[in-house]
Amino acid sequence: MALVSIEGRFIKVNQSLCNMLGYSQGALLQIGFQNITHPDDLETDLGFVQDLLQGRLNHYDMEKRYFHKKGGIIWVLLSVSLLRSGAGDPIHFVSQIQDITERKKLEQQLRQSQKMEMLGQLTGGIAHDFNNLLAVIQLNLGMIRERLRDDPEADEMAGESLEAIKRGANLTDQLLAFARRQSLQPEAVNIGTLVSGMASLLRRTLGETINITTNIPAGLWATKIDPHKLENALLNLALNSLHAMTEGGSVVLEASNTVLDEFYVAKHLDVLPGDYVMVTVTDTGVGMSPDVLERALEPFFTTKPVGKGSGLGLSMVLGFVKQSGGHLTIDSEPGRGVRVNLYLPRSSGEASHVTATHYQEIPPPAPGEMVLVVEDDQVLRGLALRILNDLGYQTIGAEDGPTALTILDSADHVDLLLTDVVLPKGMNGPELARRVRSRRPAAKVLFMSGYPRDAAFGDGGPEDSAQILTKPFSKEELVYMVRKTMVERNES
Amino acid sequence: MGAKMDEKVLIIDDDPAFGRALSSLLRAKGYTVFAAMTGPEGVSEFQRTGSRVVLIDLIMPGTSGVEVIQQIREMSSNVVIIAMSGAIPLERRGAGRPAVRAGADICLPKPFEGNELINLLETFLKPPP
Ligand SMILES: Nc1ncnc2c1ncn2[C@@H]1O[C@H](COP(=O)(O)OP(=O)(O)OP(=O)(O)O)[C@@H](O)[C@H]1O
Ligand SMILES: [Mg+2]
């Protein structure tokens, strides 16, 4: 709280106000509130002051911004009244000042995230319509091409048009990526190796004016992430840095283990507390103004001239990180460069790392639990059988649906069907699953899917992988998914 | 090559241009093709024609592709249902899984190459030896 003279000078200030604004008591008493008030709030504040002095108001409350001594903005809730003498002459103001910066930041984040959500829906919708148009063109062109096979020139034209369609589909993929609807192929990835690899690639491609260094400690946690999409994300960030450093400069790629705790999560939207591997790209370029920083992640937001930037780079990176269960932040000040932090969730990938996670809560197989593995690839089937056997499950293998059904009819119980989606002999995985369920309603089903672009089940995002194992998968993933499926309650 | 003169395919898609392109493709491969532009029409066409395969777009105005899939699946456990989608659509979770839960055999993203679909059909329809 503070006492303020009629002219606006601080006459008396308490310690908590000093701490809030970064000044010592002595220093604060040298200045007027006008000097440290954000210019956009000054007029309103002075208006209220006049209202008090002229008796139109006895008291006012307003939300306003002060500048901290070290720069940066402090949002406060200010409550002011005027102390008058017995004769009614104004003596000084009495101000209560409460720091509401955190709340303001959260509100701002909320607005921004609602906007991004809306943009995501919009972009997803456009991508959908656009893909439908491309679908018509692609099918027809394919057929036209077959008819013109004897005309080499026409064949070439058709070929180029088909290529253009693929480029179009790639563009819509970027839009879907922002809308968090791309199909990801997460794998256990050694982030350190991936980041160093990217650094040397960038050194070769970004030219001599940019100095690229890395800082990668040993002992990084395991993550499970789509490596190609992560490389692509780093490339996008590096290109942004390059564009921001026309005079040259340096880029640092770093990785570290980070725990986001309850406190952090309370201050950021859409993040879960937990262990993350943080990958950071820092440059010494021109930096971003607060206005640019606020909008940088929006799709199609660019400050680059027409034809130079589509404004999709950061949006894609954000979409990818979010869809991967991660989190992204950007720090920047004009002239000071930019720092982008990608938080990628730690995975329970390696058995040795699986300590306190939910993995342990999943009980081992009950004695005699039987898994029926249906997979036409002999090697894969053999592998799955062996792993499950080692774990203590009883197992039977079948190479196709009809064989599996025969086995089912003679087995006295089957607890889990683990089946490929695309199977030979006229019965695919889902159909087999339906038949198995109708004969053994208690049996659980887990699919394995290796369909190209992983379209078998649409969205391949982590939250959707409950009963689908995406090929190729590791032993740990198989084990984990099998156990998880076994303990899930039956769908009703 | 691989022509199956007897196999009936029903296309349920609200985009006539896409429906036509798909019919030409399938007819050229020897399939007998029927088409419907709405969900209800699709369901009655399915009953009328007894098609072996249904190709259905997941997002059509006024109908939920997922519901149509469910209805058709209830009528037949043998029919091969291929859901198609230009996006994993507007709800966050995507329609791929709901479509498969409802009874589709697979979900194919648009755009796709003609051959991709033809190969898929051949795999699904391959008779037991
Ligand atoms: N490292 C950086 N330094 C300064 N400004 C940046 C940096 N990265 C991004 N920006 C700002 O954010 C904007 C959006 O970046 P984004 O990568 O999304 O799109 P873009 O680079 O303009 O176009 P695209 O990546 O699609 O070619 C940029 O136009 C630029 O103003
Ligand atoms: Mg960019």
Coordinates of N, CA and C in Angstrom, one line a residue, chain A residues 4-91:
Chain A
V4 N 0.0 8.7 -1.4 CA 0.5 9.4 -2.6 C 0.0 10.9 -2.4
S5 N 1.0 11.8 -2.8 CA 0.6 13.2 -2.6 C -0.3 13.6 -3.7
I6 N -0.9 14.8 -3.6 CA -1.9 15.3 -4.5 C -1.2 15.4 -5.9
E7 N 0.1 15.7 -6.0 CA 0.8 15.8 -7.2 C 1.2 14.4 -7.8
G8 N 1.0 13.4 -7.0 CA 1.3 12.0 -7.5 C 2.6 11.4 -7.0
R9 N 3.3 12.1 -6.1 CA 4.5 11.6 -5.6 C 4.2 10.6 -4.5
F10 N 5.0 9.5 -4.5 CA 4.8 8.5 -3.3 C 5.3 9.2 -2.1
I11 N 4.5 9.2 -1.0 CA 5.0 9.8 0.3 C 5.4 8.7 1.2
K12 N 4.6 7.6 1.2 CA 4.9 6.5 2.1 C 4.6 5.2 1.3
V13 N 5.5 4.2 1.4 CA 5.3 3.0 0.6 C 5.7 1.8 1.6
N14 N 4.9 0.7 1.5 CA 5.3 -0.4 2.3 C 6.3 -1.3 1.5
Q15 N 6.9 -2.3 2.2 CA 7.9 -3.1 1.6 C 7.3 -4.0 0.5
S16 N 6.1 -4.4 0.6 CA 5.6 -5.3 -0.4 C 5.4 -4.6 -1.7
L17 N 5.1 -3.3 -1.7 CA 5.0 -2.6 -2.9 C 6.4 -2.4 -3.5
C18 N 7.4 -2.2 -2.7 CA 8.8 -2.0 -3.2 C 9.2 -3.3 -3.9
N19 N 8.9 -4.5 -3.2 CA 9.2 -5.7 -3.8 C 8.5 -5.9 -5.2
M20 N 7.3 -5.6 -5.2 CA 6.5 -5.8 -6.4 C 7.1 -5.0 -7.6
L21 N 7.5 -3.8 -7.3 CA 8.0 -2.9 -8.4 C 9.5 -2.9 -8.6
G22 N 10.2 -3.6 -7.6 CA 11.7 -3.7 -7.8 C 12.5 -2.5 -7.3
Y23 N 11.8 -1.6 -6.5 CA 12.6 -0.4 -6.1 C 12.9 -0.5 -4.5
S24 N 13.9 0.2 -4.1 CA 14.0 0.3 -2.6 C 13.1 1.4 -2.2
Q25 N 12.8 1.5 -0.9 CA 11.9 2.5 -0.4 C 12.3 3.9 -0.8
G26 N 13.6 4.1 -0.6 CA 14.2 5.4 -0.9 C 14.0 5.8 -2.3
A27 N 14.2 4.9 -3.2 CA 14.1 5.2 -4.6 C 12.7 5.4 -5.0
L28 N 11.8 4.7 -4.5 CA 10.4 4.8 -4.8 C 9.8 6.2 -4.4
L29 N 10.3 6.7 -3.2 CA 9.9 8.0 -2.7 C 10.4 9.1 -3.5
Q30 N 11.3 8.9 -4.4 CA 11.8 9.9 -5.3 C 10.9 10.1 -6.5
I31 N 10.0 9.2 -6.8 CA 9.3 9.3 -8.1 C 7.8 9.4 -7.9
G32 N 7.1 9.9 -9.0 CA 5.7 9.9 -9.0 C 5.1 8.7 -9.7
F33 N 3.8 8.4 -9.4 CA 3.3 7.2 -9.9 C 3.2 7.3 -11.5
Q34 N 3.1 8.6 -12.0 CA 3.0 8.7 -13.4 C 4.2 8.2 -14.1
N35 N 5.4 8.2 -13.5 CA 6.6 7.8 -14.1 C 6.7 6.3 -14.4
I36 N 5.9 5.6 -13.5 CA 6.1 4.1 -13.7 C 4.8 3.5 -14.1
T37 N 3.8 4.3 -14.5 CA 2.5 3.8 -15.0 C 2.6 3.6 -16.6
H38 N 2.1 2.5 -17.0 CA 2.0 2.2 -18.5 C 1.3 3.3 -19.2
P39 N 1.8 3.9 -20.2 CA 1.2 5.1 -20.9 C -0.3 4.8 -21.3
D40 N -0.6 3.5 -21.7 CA -2.0 3.3 -22.1 C -3.0 3.3 -20.9
D41 N -2.4 3.3 -19.7 CA -3.3 3.3 -18.5 C -3.3 4.7 -17.8
L42 N -2.4 5.5 -18.2 CA -2.2 6.8 -17.5 C -3.4 7.7 -17.5
E43 N -4.0 7.8 -18.7 CA -5.1 8.8 -18.9 C -6.3 8.4 -18.0
T44 N -6.6 7.1 -18.0 CA -7.7 6.6 -17.2 C -7.5 6.9 -15.7
D45 N -6.2 6.6 -15.3 CA -5.9 6.8 -13.9 C -6.0 8.3 -13.5
L46 N -5.4 9.1 -14.4 CA -5.5 10.6 -14.1 C -6.9 11.1 -14.1
G47 N -7.7 10.5 -14.9 CA -9.1 10.9 -15.0 C -9.8 10.6 -13.6
F48 N -9.5 9.4 -13.1 CA -10.1 9.0 -11.8 C -9.6 10.0 -10.7
V49 N -8.3 10.3 -10.8 CA -7.7 11.2 -9.8 C -8.5 12.5 -9.7
Q50 N -8.8 13.1 -10.9 CA -9.5 14.3 -11.0 C -10.9 14.1 -10.4
D51 N -11.5 13.0 -10.7 CA -12.9 12.7 -10.1 C -12.8 12.7 -8.6
L52 N -11.7 12.2 -8.0 CA -11.6 12.2 -6.6 C -11.4 13.6 -6.1
L53 N -10.5 14.3 -6.7 CA -10.2 15.7 -6.3 C -11.4 16.6 -6.3
Q54 N -12.2 16.4 -7.4 CA -13.4 17.3 -7.5 C -14.6 16.7 -6.8
G55 N -14.4 15.6 -6.1 CA -15.5 15.1 -5.3 C -16.6 14.4 -6.1
R56 N -16.3 14.1 -7.3 CA -17.3 13.3 -8.1 C -17.3 11.8 -7.6
L57 N -16.2 11.4 -7.1 CA -16.1 10.0 -6.6 C -15.4 10.1 -5.2
N58 N -15.7 9.1 -4.4 CA -15.1 9.0 -3.1 C -13.9 7.9 -3.2
H59 N -14.0 7.1 -4.2 CA -13.1 6.0 -4.2 C -13.1 5.4 -5.7
Y60 N -12.0 4.9 -6.1 CA -12.0 4.2 -7.4 C -11.2 2.9 -7.3
D61 N -11.6 1.9 -8.2 CA -10.8 0.7 -8.4 C -10.5 0.6 -9.9
M62 N -9.2 0.3 -10.2 CA -8.9 0.0 -11.6 C -7.8 -1.0 -11.7
E63 N -7.9 -1.7 -12.8 CA -6.7 -2.6 -13.2 C -5.8 -1.8 -14.0
K64 N -4.5 -1.8 -13.6 CA -3.6 -1.0 -14.4 C -2.2 -1.7 -14.5
R65 N -1.4 -1.2 -15.3 CA 0.0 -1.7 -15.4 C 1.0 -0.7 -14.9
Y66 N 1.9 -1.2 -14.1 CA 3.1 -0.5 -13.8 C 4.3 -1.1 -14.5
F67 N 5.4 -0.3 -14.7 CA 6.6 -0.9 -15.1 C 7.5 -1.3 -13.9
H68 N 8.0 -2.5 -14.0 CA 9.0 -2.9 -13.0 C 10.3 -2.2 -13.2
K69 N 11.0 -2.0 -12.2 CA 12.3 -1.3 -12.3 C 13.2 -1.9 -13.4
K70 N 13.2 -3.3 -13.4 CA 14.0 -4.0 -14.4 C 13.4 -4.1 -15.8
G71 N 12.3 -3.4 -16.0 CA 11.5 -3.6 -17.3 C 10.5 -4.7 -17.0
G72 N 9.6 -4.8 -17.9 CA 8.6 -5.8 -17.7 C 7.4 -5.2 -17.0
I73 N 6.2 -5.8 -17.2 CA 5.0 -5.2 -16.7 C 4.4 -5.9 -15.5
I74 N 4.0 -5.1 -14.6 CA 3.3 -5.6 -13.4 C 1.8 -5.2 -13.5
W75 N 0.9 -6.1 -13.5 CA -0.5 -5.8 -13.5 C -0.9 -5.7 -12.1
V76 N -1.7 -4.6 -11.7 CA -2.2 -4.5 -10.4 C -3.6 -4.2 -10.3
L77 N -4.2 -4.5 -9.2 CA -5.6 -4.0 -8.9 C -5.4 -2.9 -7.9
L78 N -5.8 -1.7 -8.4 CA -5.5 -0.5 -7.6 C -6.8 0.0 -7.0
S79 N -6.8 0.3 -5.7 CA -8.0 0.9 -5.0 C -7.6 2.2 -4.3
V80 N -8.1 3.3 -4.7 CA -7.7 4.6 -4.2 C -8.8 5.4 -3.6
S81 N -8.5 6.0 -2.4 CA -9.4 7.0 -1.9 C -8.6 8.2 -1.5
L82 N -9.3 9.3 -1.2 CA -8.7 10.6 -1.0 C -9.0 10.9 0.5
L83 N -7.9 11.3 1.2 CA -8.0 11.7 2.6 C -8.2 13.2 2.6
R84 N -9.2 13.7 3.2 CA -9.4 15.2 3.2 C -9.3 15.7 4.7
S85 N -9.0 17.0 4.8 CA -8.9 17.6 6.1 C -10.3 17.8 6.6
G86 N -10.4 18.2 7.9 CA -11.7 18.6 8.4 C -12.5 19.6 7.6
A87 N -11.7 20.5 7.0 CA -12.3 21.6 6.2 C -12.6 21.1 4.8
G88 N -12.2 19.9 4.5 CA -12.6 19.3 3.2 C -11.5 19.5 2.2
D89 N -10.3 20.0 2.6 CA -9.2 20.1 1.6 C -8.5 18.8 1.5
P90 N -8.1 18.4 0.2 CA -7.4 17.2 0.0 C -6.1 17.1 0.6
I91 N -5.7 16.0 1.3 CA -4.4 15.9 2.0 C -3.5 15.0 1.2

